[in-house]
Amino acid sequence: MHEATVAQSLIEVILQEARKRNARPVRAKMSCGELNRINDDVLSFAFEAVAQGTPCEGMTLRIEHKPLQGRCKPCGRVFAVDVSNPHCPGCRSEEFELLPDAPLVLDEIEFERADDGEG
């Protein structure tokens, strides 16, 4: 299960950052390319399961899928490829190359300060 491995890696990075900041993670956002075979529901379930019993328990994970990008050969424009209607929105050419899919990235983590015991 690819999503379980991804969830474990995300939790490890988030916990490492939380320790550095002496803070509790509350929200995180990750992104991946459109062709990445991440199932959002399975990843969310795995994330919740791995987070149980850690400072990450109860935090929110937002998953954003970045569109597949293409570069038009005639005009050079970079654009989001619509697979149902694949052409350059600038010059209408159907001659384009696909650019590498966006990697899986932990884009941001939101923390709240750990209670320091002061009023």
mmCIF file of C-alpha atoms in Angstrom:
data_model
loop_
_atom_site.group_PDB
_atom_site.id
_atom_site.type_symbol
_atom_site.label_atom_id
_atom_site.label_comp_id
_atom_site.label_asym_id
_atom_site.label_seq_id
_atom_site.Cartn_x
_atom_site.Cartn_y
_atom_site.Cartn_z
ATOM 1 C CA MET A 1 0.000 0.000 0.000
ATOM 2 C CA HIS A 2 1.778 3.088 -1.322
ATOM 3 C CA GLU A 3 -0.397 5.476 0.697
ATOM 4 C CA ALA A 4 0.637 3.911 4.029
ATOM 5 C CA THR A 5 4.305 4.504 3.214
ATOM 6 C CA VAL A 6 3.554 8.089 2.189
ATOM 7 C CA ALA A 7 1.543 8.644 5.394
ATOM 8 C CA GLN A 8 4.378 7.256 7.535
ATOM 9 C CA SER A 9 6.911 9.532 5.815
ATOM 10 C CA LEU A 10 4.671 12.585 6.235
ATOM 11 C CA ILE A 11 4.168 11.885 9.942
ATOM 12 C CA GLU A 12 7.921 11.430 10.477
ATOM 13 C CA VAL A 13 8.718 14.782 8.842
ATOM 14 C CA ILE A 14 5.903 16.581 10.671
ATOM 15 C CA LEU A 15 6.983 15.161 14.046
ATOM 16 C CA GLN A 16 10.586 16.155 13.388
ATOM 17 C CA GLU A 17 9.524 19.733 12.609
ATOM 18 C CA ALA A 18 7.207 19.804 15.649
ATOM 19 C CA ARG A 19 10.084 18.798 17.944
ATOM 20 C CA LYS A 20 12.314 21.522 16.474
ATOM 21 C CA ARG A 21 9.651 24.137 17.183
ATOM 22 C CA ASN A 22 8.352 22.709 20.463
ATOM 23 C CA ALA A 23 4.901 23.026 18.923
ATOM 24 C CA ARG A 24 1.912 20.851 18.107
ATOM 25 C CA PRO A 25 1.047 20.309 14.429
ATOM 26 C CA VAL A 26 -2.569 21.155 13.574
ATOM 27 C CA ARG A 27 -2.697 21.243 9.764
ATOM 28 C CA ALA A 28 -0.553 20.206 6.824
ATOM 29 C CA LYS A 29 -0.802 20.549 3.073
ATOM 30 C CA MET A 30 0.849 18.254 0.578
ATOM 31 C CA SER A 31 0.789 18.289 -3.190
ATOM 32 C CA CYS A 32 1.486 15.780 -5.921
ATOM 33 C CA GLY A 33 1.198 15.547 -9.658
ATOM 34 C CA GLU A 34 -1.948 14.470 -11.432
ATOM 35 C CA LEU A 35 -0.336 11.222 -12.591
ATOM 36 C CA ASN A 36 0.742 10.250 -9.079
ATOM 37 C CA ARG A 37 -1.325 7.265 -8.071
ATOM 38 C CA ILE A 38 -2.287 8.638 -4.654
ATOM 39 C CA ASN A 39 -5.826 7.849 -3.562
ATOM 40 C CA ASP A 40 -6.885 10.749 -1.325
ATOM 41 C CA ASP A 41 -9.304 8.703 0.785
ATOM 42 C CA VAL A 42 -6.806 5.894 1.378
ATOM 43 C CA LEU A 43 -4.020 8.368 2.189
ATOM 44 C CA SER A 44 -6.257 10.277 4.624
ATOM 45 C CA PHE A 45 -7.226 7.017 6.338
ATOM 46 C CA ALA A 46 -3.587 5.882 6.543
ATOM 47 C CA PHE A 47 -2.507 9.307 7.819
ATOM 48 C CA GLU A 48 -5.101 9.191 10.620
ATOM 49 C CA ALA A 49 -4.083 5.636 11.539
ATOM 50 C CA VAL A 50 -0.349 6.415 11.651
ATOM 51 C CA ALA A 51 -0.982 9.651 13.581
ATOM 52 C CA GLN A 52 -2.835 7.909 16.426
ATOM 53 C CA GLY A 53 -1.002 8.214 19.716
ATOM 54 C CA THR A 54 1.357 10.908 18.384
ATOM 55 C CA PRO A 55 1.224 14.722 18.544
ATOM 56 C CA CYS A 56 -0.142 14.511 14.967
ATOM 57 C CA GLU A 57 -3.340 12.826 16.129
ATOM 58 C CA GLY A 58 -6.356 14.925 15.122
ATOM 59 C CA MET A 59 -4.495 17.161 12.688
ATOM 60 C CA THR A 60 -5.869 17.923 9.221
ATOM 61 C CA LEU A 61 -4.095 16.881 6.009
ATOM 62 C CA ARG A 62 -5.034 18.676 2.791
ATOM 63 C CA ILE A 63 -4.028 17.024 -0.485
ATOM 64 C CA GLU A 64 -3.673 19.075 -3.658
ATOM 65 C CA HIS A 65 -3.217 17.502 -7.089
ATOM 66 C CA LYS A 66 -1.239 19.671 -9.480
ATOM 67 C CA PRO A 67 -2.324 19.447 -13.134
ATOM 68 C CA LEU A 68 -0.192 17.791 -15.761
ATOM 69 C CA GLN A 69 1.816 20.427 -17.644
ATOM 70 C CA GLY A 70 2.700 20.550 -21.321
ATOM 71 C CA ARG A 71 4.922 22.780 -23.445
ATOM 72 C CA CYS A 72 3.642 23.755 -26.885
ATOM 73 C CA LYS A 73 6.218 22.973 -29.582
ATOM 74 C CA PRO A 74 5.219 25.784 -31.998
ATOM 75 C CA CYS A 75 4.790 28.671 -29.515
ATOM 76 C CA GLY A 76 6.612 27.451 -26.371
ATOM 77 C CA ARG A 77 3.733 28.182 -24.006
ATOM 78 C CA VAL A 78 3.546 26.053 -20.846
ATOM 79 C CA PHE A 79 -0.012 25.076 -19.952
ATOM 80 C CA ALA A 80 -2.134 22.675 -17.916
ATOM 81 C CA VAL A 81 -3.014 19.775 -20.199
ATOM 82 C CA ASP A 82 -6.712 18.979 -20.478
ATOM 83 C CA VAL A 83 -6.625 15.295 -21.448
ATOM 84 C CA SER A 84 -10.158 15.475 -22.848
ATOM 85 C CA ASN A 85 -9.164 18.335 -25.189
ATOM 86 C CA PRO A 86 -5.357 18.311 -25.516
ATOM 87 C CA HIS A 87 -4.205 21.445 -27.291
ATOM 88 C CA CYS A 88 -2.324 24.654 -26.538
ATOM 89 C CA PRO A 89 -4.720 27.332 -25.274
ATOM 90 C CA GLY A 90 -2.517 29.972 -26.920
ATOM 91 C CA CYS A 91 -2.078 28.837 -30.525
ATOM 92 C CA ARG A 92 -4.480 25.833 -30.500
ATOM 93 C CA SER A 93 -1.704 23.471 -31.651
ATOM 94 C CA GLU A 94 -1.933 19.818 -30.685
ATOM 95 C CA GLU A 95 1.860 19.495 -30.892
ATOM 96 C CA PHE A 96 3.221 19.617 -27.359
ATOM 97 C CA GLU A 97 5.474 17.710 -25.028
ATOM 98 C CA LEU A 98 4.470 16.589 -21.563
ATOM 99 C CA LEU A 99 6.594 18.012 -18.774
ATOM 100 C CA PRO A 100 7.606 15.859 -15.792
ATOM 101 C CA ASP A 101 4.775 15.316 -13.329
ATOM 102 C CA ALA A 102 4.923 17.343 -10.113
ATOM 103 C CA PRO A 103 6.602 15.438 -7.259
ATOM 104 C CA LEU A 104 4.982 14.540 -3.971
ATOM 105 C CA VAL A 105 5.816 17.432 -1.617
ATOM 106 C CA LEU A 106 4.906 18.418 1.928
ATOM 107 C CA ASP A 107 4.195 22.084 1.180
ATOM 108 C CA GLU A 108 3.322 23.475 4.584
ATOM 109 C CA ILE A 109 2.719 22.589 8.205
ATOM 110 C CA GLU A 110 0.766 24.789 10.601
ATOM 111 C CA PHE A 111 1.666 24.574 14.279
ATOM 112 C CA GLU A 112 0.326 25.874 17.541
ATOM 113 C CA ARG A 113 2.669 26.498 20.412
ATOM 114 C CA ALA A 114 2.901 23.734 22.974
ATOM 115 C CA ASP A 115 1.485 24.756 26.355
ATOM 116 C CA ASP A 116 4.425 26.023 28.371
ATOM 117 C CA GLY A 117 2.481 25.974 31.642
ATOM 118 C CA GLU A 118 2.328 29.768 31.998
ATOM 119 C CA GLY A 119 -1.005 31.521 32.572
#
